Amino acid sequence: MMDSITQKAGIIAAAAFGVVLVSSAGYSSVSAQGLPEGFKKGDLAPEPSAEMIEAGKRVYFTKCVWCHGVDGAGDGPGADRLWPRPRNFNQGTFKIRHTASGELPLFDAKKPIPGQNDLFETLTHGLPGSAMPSWEGILSEEQRLQVLSFVTTQLVKDRKFTDKQSETQTILQLADLKPKPATDESKKRGGELIVEKKCVECHGMEGRGDGNAFNLKDDWGFSIQPANWHKCWNFRGSRQDPYNVANIFRTFSTGVNGTPMPSFADNTTVDERWDIANFVSSLCERDALGNPLPIDPLTDKPKINFVIPSDLVEGEIPADIEHEAWQKAPKRLVAMGGQITHKPRNFVNRIDDIWVRSLYNDKYIVYLLEWDDRTKSVAEGKLPWAPTQVNIDVKEQDPKTGEEGSIAARQNNYTVYNDAIAIETAVKWKELPAPIKPRYLFGTNDQFPVDIVKWEADGSLRAFKGTGWDKDFEERDNYEEAMKLVKSEWKNGRWYVMIQRPVGNKKDQDYDEDTFFEVGQYIPTVFFAWDGHNGDAGRKMAVSAFYYTFMNPPVPQETYIYPVVIAVGVVLLEGWVLTRRANRKKGKTL
Amino acid sequence: MKALMSLGALIGVAGLLLLGGMVFDVVPSTTIRLVEGYMPIQMLLEVACYVIGFTGLSYMMNAMGMAIPRFWQGIGFWVFFLLYLKYRMYPPIPFSVRAMYGTVSLVAVFMWVSASEEDWQKFKQPIMNVLDAQTGGNRLLRYLYLVLLPILIGGFSFNAMMPKSEEPIELRTVHPAPPASTKVHGKTYTLQTSQNPYRVNPEGKYDQEFSNANIVEQGMGRLMKPNANPWDDKNQGYLKYVREGGEIFFQNCHFCHGDNLNGRGLHAFAFNPIPANFTDPGTIAQLQETFIFWRVSKGGIGLPNEGFPWASVMPPWEQHLTVDEIWKVVLFEYWHTGYYPRTWD
């Protein structure tokens, strides 16, 4: 352990030295006044009026105090179960800014203008990926400016927004900088630059935030994870416009105060920064045609489709993801939340979505599951419980612990268990009149159980029967031999797991334990995921809502015949109407 | 009269431009925000504005000698209404509901065009003209219809017959009928007679008026009354318990129900049914406090079948909280949204 830390420290030191070398080699990115390219000196905003501050106090104690605390130290009643922890305002350290690294963010109580008022924009759009919501539509513009007046003057204690002696404002002129078109050339250069500028050391070789994931701490000593570039809707600074490269350009130019993310303004030109922003933005998940995923304005996350279509293939189902059949298979995003229904509740789920694809043939159905997990976790030694055990000794986070015992302080300090994933399907879904299903969490009871197929990172693939949230799983006879783990690989922050199981039929399958996958029917399906480095085991896991596996039936012949018959019928009808009209006009009726 | 009508025409044109913008995605459909909870009445008002606008528009066109025939007016209005439902309404409504509204509005349009015999004649004249095909244009139209109709209808039926995997529509009862009583932590609570033991004045007596006077103000922001800060250490009674309830809420409930109790918490996006929005006048504002107590204590798993107990991730909070804590959370929810719980009388 010690060795690897010194090694990493060595790499960081070398990287820093490299940065110094490069910038001292006379890079043209620093302008004549010593300002980085794209920045200009600005003036400090005037102090907000006393009335604004007083009115803001009322807003603060209605809405904000619950997480940010009475003194703004980020220690409100909600803080200990949150990761990232609510911002401690006292130091005046704010992440998303247009100002140079280390400077206070832009805030002017009289100017709620995008690009000129960082704190106002943070309040308006929220900080996705954290518990901070968007306050637009909840607080009026005036109320947002009021509460910020209160926070910046009363709760920021170590610095002063109006002190000309100690504070400066070096402002990124984002509005004047024209984005560079995201051409292949620009993205290619960006892809080279992120290696050259050592971005990949933290953000990982594929940008999934898996590099150096354990050693990063913020200014308050809490673990912090590098952003996953493939989920731009979780970027704190995405401003409800995740596919906009300007947001990435800004974060890259100004750095993220209080975190290990530095500003790169001093050692990159504006042109290079656009290349990098274009490249990073191009990594964000897109649909099959390369268009941005549609974002649901109610959640600020990609829109969800609850049907997982499975396509028919003739013969063997391919094991290679690059195979044409898999490339053509529709991909569905399955949203994951923490299991917060029964103890131990999982308040911080580090897996928040899974990409699912499926194919089937006459005998088997295969699920291809891909999800981002910054850490490959395999438990050391034997786990202290049997694979069937659900009621195990894993504690949930206490509601009030103080900073040291908080969920944020415990990140990356858990005992490591196996990463795992499970597909749960209703067993007797046909006996239950729609929409009734067995309960999402391990089934209802013996009468309406669920079929659970669980893969763990130790390479095991097991099948269980679930009969209730508080019942340990039951083993299923012989079923495991019928299944096959086609693929399981962790690469650069992402798991690729391919699970094959029989579609079954009523005749030679145990219909009391196994799901019968029938073509053209909606088969209720739930997904569970465990992140071993999050201490996930038993019911401490991530869960999805009910989805449906739908095996697309081959198109029946009638589909081609009937429409033709109908069209011919319409022609006859037209003839009849016309003759009738003509006859009526001539004075004779039929 | 003319001035009035030209004003109407102006509204009509502006409205059409706005809708056109939304159809072609130039104007986001959130331009004029539909206020949560008041959506139906707002929508009716808007449609009424449009009708006034169209009346004015039609009058002006008439006055300018460019009258639009009744036939096209009827069809135009119906098309407008369908587009309005599809592109203006937010959150979007499912196709089945739109089809229902579409049918109703079609009937309304028919009633309007057939209000008198003369109107009906005027309406069906263009149809008859095409059938008779006296002019060259009409003859062309007639041949077009002859060819296009079978192709279109055949195409539609082909589309309808192709196997599809659309999400099945499942209608869930959000507020199912409550039981007469509920047993929590070994004690039975009769829903009709139970009271929130923390809705008390500083003397410790149950006092609905006192608590109602100290909830947040209705209106933008729903801010606390200036002299009723739950974080004031001198508080006794109601406001003290509101703060305690708030602490429990922000340790347990906000993950789904959100920091502003609007059902948009951290995990909310992953779940279906989505968490309840307490700021919506259709949720806790409609219900008795004891109903909420029952729902919170028993959670999703305690719902009757029409409430989809299998899909709800709402915890049975009796597993996590004491009875006192549950009552305090309920108290906080009403304080923070500024609603009064419904009473039995």
XYZ file of N, CA and C in Angstrom, chain A residues 57-59 61-63 65-67 70 77-78 81-82 129-133 135-140 143 296-299 301 304-307 309 335-338 340-343 345-349 352 396 399-400 435-440 469 522 543-548 550 552-556 558-560 562-563 566-567 570-571 574 577-578 581 585, chain B residues 30 33 90-91 128 130-132 134 142 145-151 153-155 157-158 161-168 170-171 216-217 220-226 229-231 242-248 250-252 254-256 259-260 262 264 266-272 300-301 305 308-317 319-321 332 335-336:
522
model
N -31.838 35.937 4.738
C -31.780 35.105 5.933
C -33.060 34.271 6.056
N -34.164 34.918 5.718
C -35.453 34.229 5.792
C -35.498 33.066 4.785
N -34.971 33.296 3.599
C -34.925 32.219 2.602
C -34.024 31.098 3.103
N -33.142 30.200 6.118
C -33.652 29.380 7.224
C -34.927 28.625 6.871
N -35.495 28.896 5.693
C -36.604 28.052 5.240
C -36.078 26.898 4.410
N -35.119 27.154 3.524
C -34.755 26.163 2.513
C -33.378 25.526 2.709
N -30.901 25.742 5.365
C -30.294 25.408 6.644
C -30.273 23.904 6.898
N -31.214 23.184 6.311
C -31.369 21.757 6.583
C -30.146 20.963 6.163
N -29.452 21.405 5.131
C -28.225 20.713 4.730
C -26.982 21.540 5.074
N -26.695 25.917 10.403
C -26.992 27.244 10.937
C -25.872 28.236 10.635
N -28.655 19.093 9.499
C -29.106 17.747 9.875
C -28.965 16.710 8.767
N -29.023 17.133 7.510
C -28.962 16.160 6.424
C -27.553 15.770 6.018
N -25.433 12.023 5.998
C -25.778 10.923 5.104
C -25.598 11.305 3.636
N -24.869 12.384 3.379
C -24.703 12.822 1.993
C -23.253 12.725 1.549
N -25.681 15.416 -9.768
C -24.745 14.461 -9.195
C -24.556 14.677 -7.705
N -25.116 15.771 -7.178
C -25.116 15.992 -5.743
C -26.569 16.211 -5.324
N -26.802 16.445 -4.025
C -28.177 16.623 -3.562
C -28.693 18.038 -3.817
N -27.836 18.927 -4.318
C -28.253 20.318 -4.544
C -29.181 20.388 -5.760
N -30.449 20.756 -5.538
C -31.388 20.795 -6.662
C -31.349 22.132 -7.388
N -33.105 25.501 -8.155
C -34.099 26.286 -7.405
C -34.925 27.174 -8.316
N -34.709 27.063 -9.602
C -35.517 27.840 -10.540
C -36.958 27.352 -10.462
N -37.890 28.286 -10.455
C -39.289 27.894 -10.361
C -39.739 27.639 -8.937
N -38.777 27.549 -8.009
C -39.134 27.363 -6.605
C -38.912 28.674 -5.867
N -37.711 29.245 -6.043
C -37.440 30.579 -5.520
C -37.448 31.557 -6.693
N -38.004 32.735 -6.478
C -37.983 33.740 -7.533
C -36.556 34.241 -7.711
N -35.549 36.240 -4.805
C -35.271 35.441 -3.605
C -33.917 34.743 -3.715
N -34.585 14.412 -19.799
C -35.896 14.657 -19.211
C -35.813 15.896 -18.316
N -36.536 16.971 -18.660
C -36.392 18.197 -17.864
C -36.880 18.039 -16.425
N -37.641 17.005 -16.145
C -38.091 16.809 -14.760
C -36.984 16.238 -13.881
N -36.052 15.518 -14.480
C -35.010 14.891 -13.677
C -33.610 15.356 -14.055
N -31.870 14.083 -16.207
C -31.117 12.877 -16.582
C -31.698 12.393 -17.916
N -36.007 7.801 -19.812
C -35.990 6.358 -19.599
C -37.089 5.700 -20.420
N -36.745 4.575 -21.044
C -37.739 3.730 -21.695
C -37.741 2.415 -20.923
N -38.914 2.020 -20.432
C -38.960 0.883 -19.518
C -39.040 -0.466 -20.231
N -39.012 -0.464 -21.560
C -39.056 -1.734 -22.277
C -37.667 -2.072 -22.810
N -36.059 -4.296 -25.348
C -36.379 -5.217 -26.438
C -35.246 -6.213 -26.638
N -31.981 3.220 -15.103
C -31.585 4.127 -14.021
C -31.567 3.370 -12.702
N -30.556 3.636 -11.886
C -30.428 2.945 -10.609
C -30.451 3.948 -9.459
N -31.215 3.625 -8.434
C -31.218 4.425 -7.208
C -30.727 3.556 -6.073
N -30.451 4.179 -4.922
C -30.046 3.386 -3.764
C -31.232 2.580 -3.257
N -33.416 2.112 -0.644
C -33.690 2.926 0.551
C -34.974 2.485 1.226
N -35.450 1.267 0.902
C -36.712 0.828 1.478
C -36.514 0.105 2.804
N -35.589 -0.840 2.820
C -35.396 -1.636 4.030
C -33.952 -1.528 4.498
N -33.733 -1.789 5.773
C -32.375 -1.750 6.317
C -31.535 -2.864 5.706
N -30.205 0.638 4.520
C -30.454 1.486 3.352
C -29.124 1.972 2.755
N -29.128 2.152 1.452
C -27.926 2.582 0.742
C -28.133 4.027 0.283
N -27.664 4.982 1.096
C -27.932 6.389 0.771
C -27.057 6.880 -0.373
N -25.865 6.293 -0.489
C -24.965 6.690 -1.570
C -24.761 5.476 -2.468
N -25.435 5.459 -3.609
C -25.202 4.356 -4.543
C -24.229 4.845 -5.587
N -25.165 4.413 -10.803
C -26.448 5.088 -10.992
C -27.107 4.782 -12.336
N -26.266 0.300 8.227
C -26.491 1.512 7.439
C -25.924 2.715 8.186
N -27.933 8.496 11.299
C -28.362 9.820 10.804
C -27.464 10.959 11.268
N -26.918 10.834 12.496
C -26.121 11.951 12.991
C -24.828 11.421 13.578
N -51.728 -5.211 -13.948
C -50.287 -4.984 -13.840
C -49.666 -5.623 -12.596
N -50.346 -6.531 -11.928
C -49.815 -7.051 -10.664
C -48.543 -7.863 -10.899
N -47.579 -7.646 -10.016
C -46.294 -8.341 -10.123
C -45.849 -8.762 -8.724
N -44.898 -9.683 -8.635
C -44.289 -9.912 -7.326
C -43.539 -8.660 -6.902
N -43.334 -8.452 -5.609
C -42.710 -7.215 -5.147
C -41.296 -7.078 -5.709
N -40.924 -5.814 -5.984
C -39.660 -5.567 -6.684
C -38.450 -6.079 -5.897
N -38.548 -9.688 0.911
C -37.393 -8.826 1.138
C -36.557 -9.256 2.333
N -44.619 -9.080 -22.120
C -43.866 -8.163 -21.262
C -43.486 -8.896 -19.982
N -30.804 -0.309 -6.872
C -31.931 -1.019 -7.482
C -32.515 -0.186 -8.620
N -33.197 -0.873 -9.521
C -33.911 -0.168 -10.583
C -35.404 -0.279 -10.308
N -36.181 0.417 -11.103
C -37.630 0.232 -11.060
C -37.953 -1.036 -11.865
N -39.237 -1.342 -12.040
C -39.630 -2.451 -12.896
C -39.417 -2.064 -14.360
N -38.680 -2.890 -15.061
C -38.570 -2.758 -16.509
C -39.266 -3.968 -17.121
N -39.387 -4.003 -18.445
C -39.960 -5.170 -19.090
C -38.987 -5.706 -20.117
N -38.802 -7.611 -23.410
C -39.770 -7.902 -24.466
C -39.041 -8.556 -25.624
N -38.805 -9.498 -29.104
C -39.490 -9.096 -30.331
C -39.872 -10.320 -31.145
N -41.168 -10.518 -31.427
C -41.561 -11.676 -32.227
C -41.201 -11.448 -33.684
N -40.969 -12.530 -34.440
C -40.796 -12.359 -35.877
C -42.099 -11.816 -36.458
N -41.995 -11.035 -37.548
C -43.201 -10.400 -38.093
C -44.096 -11.465 -38.738
N -45.356 -11.598 -38.305
C -46.240 -12.612 -38.880
C -46.657 -12.236 -40.300
N -49.534 -12.245 -41.762
C -50.771 -11.456 -41.884
C -50.465 -9.967 -41.997
N -49.352 -9.555 -41.353
C -48.998 -8.144 -41.362
C -48.850 -7.619 -42.788
N -48.440 -8.507 -43.704
C -48.262 -8.059 -45.076
C -49.534 -8.236 -45.906
N -53.097 -8.414 -44.728
C -54.303 -7.661 -44.386
C -54.313 -6.228 -44.895
N -53.231 -5.460 -44.724
C -53.279 -4.065 -45.199
C -53.634 -3.977 -46.681
N -57.298 -4.509 -47.025
C -58.015 -3.310 -46.572
C -57.974 -2.232 -47.648
N -56.788 -2.030 -48.258
C -56.647 -1.002 -49.286
C -57.578 -1.283 -50.460
N -61.020 -0.320 -49.581
C -61.236 1.131 -49.628
C -61.511 1.567 -51.066
N -60.773 0.979 -52.017
C -60.987 1.327 -53.421
C -62.433 1.005 -53.824
N -64.812 3.508 -52.390
C -64.751 4.769 -53.123
C -65.609 4.697 -54.381
N -69.296 4.980 -53.451
C -69.710 6.340 -53.090
C -69.857 7.189 -54.353
N -68.904 7.072 -55.260
C -68.922 7.912 -56.453
C -70.120 7.588 -57.350
N -73.291 8.927 -55.826
C -73.418 10.381 -55.972
C -73.822 10.727 -57.413
N -77.316 12.518 -58.632
C -77.345 13.762 -59.406
C -78.186 13.606 -60.666
N -41.523 25.308 -22.490
C -41.566 25.807 -21.115
C -41.527 27.334 -21.087
N -44.485 29.034 -18.353
C -44.502 27.840 -17.524
C -45.899 27.516 -17.056
N -47.109 20.431 -20.976
C -45.956 19.883 -20.307
C -46.275 19.696 -18.841
N -46.041 18.568 -18.194
C -45.483 17.338 -18.753
C -46.373 16.730 -19.821
N -68.870 17.964 -51.292
C -69.720 17.651 -52.441
C -69.051 18.102 -53.742
N -65.958 18.267 -54.468
C -64.913 17.337 -54.895
C -65.545 16.081 -55.477
N -66.626 15.624 -54.838
C -67.291 14.415 -55.332
C -67.813 14.630 -56.752
N -68.397 15.816 -56.961
C -68.991 16.080 -58.272
C -67.956 16.380 -59.344
N -66.719 19.195 -60.804
C -67.155 20.008 -61.924
C -65.997 20.789 -62.548
N -60.010 14.870 -56.746
C -60.743 13.621 -56.604
C -59.842 12.431 -56.944
N -57.405 11.856 -54.112
C -58.028 11.142 -52.992
C -58.176 9.672 -53.317
N -58.605 9.401 -54.563
C -58.835 8.004 -54.971
C -57.578 7.162 -54.776
N -56.426 7.765 -55.064
C -55.181 7.015 -54.960
C -54.638 7.039 -53.534
N -54.693 8.248 -52.927
C -54.021 8.418 -51.636
C -54.735 7.691 -50.505
N -56.083 7.729 -50.515
C -56.819 7.148 -49.387
C -56.478 5.676 -49.169
N -56.562 4.823 -50.218
C -56.228 3.410 -49.979
C -54.790 3.224 -49.500
N -53.871 4.025 -50.069
C -52.466 3.866 -49.657
C -52.305 4.233 -48.189
N -54.632 4.406 -45.756
C -55.316 3.512 -44.822
C -54.586 2.170 -44.748
N -54.131 1.670 -45.911
C -53.350 0.435 -45.906
C -52.079 0.601 -45.084
N -51.419 1.738 -45.256
C -50.184 2.011 -44.521
C -50.412 2.046 -43.022
N -52.810 0.609 -41.368
C -53.125 -0.699 -40.799
C -51.872 -1.573 -40.746
N -50.958 -1.379 -41.714
C -49.690 -2.118 -41.656
C -48.912 -1.724 -40.402
N -50.346 -3.186 -37.357
C -50.202 -4.632 -37.207
C -48.769 -5.062 -36.934
N -47.792 -4.210 -37.257
C -46.402 -4.560 -36.966
C -46.260 -4.754 -35.457
N -45.614 -5.833 -35.009
C -45.454 -6.048 -33.571
C -44.635 -4.903 -32.976
N -45.103 -4.393 -31.861
C -44.425 -3.258 -31.235
C -44.131 -3.565 -29.784
N -43.185 -2.843 -29.224
C -42.893 -3.043 -27.807
C -43.001 -1.715 -27.098
N -44.195 -1.167 -27.088
C -44.388 0.085 -26.357
C -44.649 -0.217 -24.900
N -44.325 0.772 -24.055
C -44.554 0.557 -22.631
C -46.025 0.302 -22.374
N -46.367 -0.779 -21.672
C -47.769 -0.992 -21.338
C -48.254 0.134 -20.419
N -50.125 1.470 -17.395
C -50.627 0.931 -16.132
C -51.117 2.094 -15.295
N -52.398 2.090 -14.994
C -52.958 3.210 -14.239
C -52.999 2.858 -12.762
N -45.556 28.186 6.553
C -44.934 29.110 5.610
C -46.012 29.840 4.804
N -45.619 30.955 4.218
C -46.577 31.739 3.437
C -46.782 31.114 2.077
N -44.821 32.505 -4.181
C -43.500 32.123 -4.663
C -42.529 31.934 -3.504
N -41.832 30.831 -3.508
C -40.815 30.572 -2.501
C -41.347 29.860 -1.275
N -42.622 30.052 -0.929
C -43.202 29.469 0.294
C -42.242 29.675 1.460
N -41.992 30.938 1.792
C -41.037 31.241 2.856
C -41.733 31.269 4.200
N -40.947 31.047 5.251
C -41.514 31.060 6.598
C -41.989 32.467 6.953
N -42.958 32.551 7.853
C -43.371 33.863 8.341
C -42.175 34.474 9.081
N -41.968 35.800 8.934
C -40.748 36.411 9.482
C -40.575 36.160 10.984
N -39.611 31.401 12.868
C -38.456 30.635 12.397
C -38.311 29.371 13.237
N -38.442 28.189 12.617
C -38.305 26.970 13.420
C -36.923 26.835 14.043
N -35.937 27.595 13.534
C -34.575 27.476 14.051
C -34.311 28.434 15.208
N -41.639 21.241 14.429
C -41.426 21.374 12.983
C -39.945 21.204 12.677
N -39.121 21.850 13.492
C -37.681 21.740 13.252
C -37.211 20.296 13.449
N -37.705 19.647 14.496
C -37.294 18.257 14.721
C -37.758 17.370 13.564
N -38.970 17.644 13.088
C -39.478 16.894 11.944
C -38.638 17.147 10.707
N -38.216 18.401 10.539
C -37.377 18.747 9.387
C -36.049 18.012 9.430
N -35.481 17.898 10.629
C -34.207 17.176 10.742
C -34.386 15.727 10.306
N -35.486 15.114 10.731
C -35.742 13.718 10.332
C -35.970 13.645 8.826
N -34.758 15.551 6.504
C -33.523 15.714 5.741
C -32.472 14.653 6.072
N -32.806 13.739 6.970
C -31.936 12.582 7.170
C -32.491 11.347 6.474
N -33.772 11.385 6.105
C -34.405 10.176 5.595
C -35.183 10.346 4.290
N -35.595 13.205 2.053
C -35.278 14.068 0.916
C -34.622 13.312 -0.221
N -34.070 12.133 0.046
C -33.399 11.359 -1.008
C -34.344 11.124 -2.184
N -35.629 10.962 -1.890
C -36.609 10.784 -2.967
C -37.524 11.999 -3.115
N -35.329 18.179 -1.769
C -35.058 19.240 -0.808
C -36.202 20.226 -0.723
N -37.019 20.274 -1.764
C -38.149 21.190 -1.696
C -39.472 20.434 -1.634
N -40.739 18.385 -3.501
C -41.469 18.326 -4.765
C -41.248 17.009 -5.510
N -38.482 15.482 -6.290
C -37.359 15.401 -7.227
C -36.057 15.255 -6.469
N -32.618 13.001 -4.979
C -31.448 12.383 -5.609
C -31.774 11.088 -6.347
N -32.531 10.203 -5.714
C -32.793 8.894 -6.303
C -34.078 8.877 -7.134
N -34.829 9.981 -7.126
C -36.177 9.978 -7.701
C -36.196 9.516 -9.154
N -35.166 9.882 -9.923
C -35.189 9.596 -11.359
C -35.203 8.104 -11.650
N -34.769 7.288 -10.673
C -34.643 5.855 -10.951
C -35.948 5.108 -10.684
N -36.895 5.752 -10.014
C -38.037 4.990 -9.533
C -39.318 5.261 -10.297
N -40.173 4.253 -10.307
C -41.454 4.328 -10.990
C -42.424 3.449 -10.209
N -44.867 1.661 0.891
C -45.352 1.070 -0.355
C -45.895 -0.325 -0.177
N -45.219 -1.101 0.654
C -45.601 -2.498 0.819
C -46.972 -2.596 1.497
N -53.775 -3.266 -3.579
C -53.282 -3.574 -4.919
C -53.411 -2.430 -5.918
N -50.308 -0.297 -6.364
C -49.077 -0.936 -6.858
C -48.032 -1.168 -5.764
N -48.398 -1.929 -4.717
C -47.432 -2.138 -3.625
C -46.148 -2.829 -4.079
N -46.207 -3.563 -5.197
C -45.019 -4.292 -5.661
C -43.966 -3.368 -6.241
N -44.385 -2.178 -6.720
C -43.438 -1.314 -7.420
C -42.957 -0.159 -6.558
N -43.708 0.218 -5.533
C -43.353 1.393 -4.744
C -42.139 1.105 -3.866
N -41.167 2.042 -3.861
C -39.992 1.864 -3.011
C -40.141 2.633 -1.702
N -41.321 3.203 -1.467
C -41.549 3.941 -0.214
C -41.369 2.975 0.961
N -40.448 3.291 1.871
C -40.222 2.374 2.989
C -41.410 2.364 3.942
N -41.673 1.219 4.568
C -42.592 1.230 5.706
C -41.825 1.858 6.865
N -42.116 3.112 7.150
C -41.225 3.867 8.040
C -41.253 3.373 9.470
N -40.344 0.696 10.258
C -39.092 -0.064 10.383
C -37.903 0.846 10.694
N -38.064 2.132 10.460
C -36.910 3.029 10.623
C -37.120 4.110 11.679
N -38.373 4.510 11.901
C -38.652 5.650 12.775
C -39.616 5.257 13.901
N -43.879 18.553 9.741
C -42.937 19.337 8.950
C -43.400 19.467 7.504
N -45.943 22.079 7.282
C -45.358 23.409 7.515
C -44.622 23.884 6.250
N -43.790 23.008 5.697
C -42.893 23.417 4.623
C -43.629 23.708 3.317
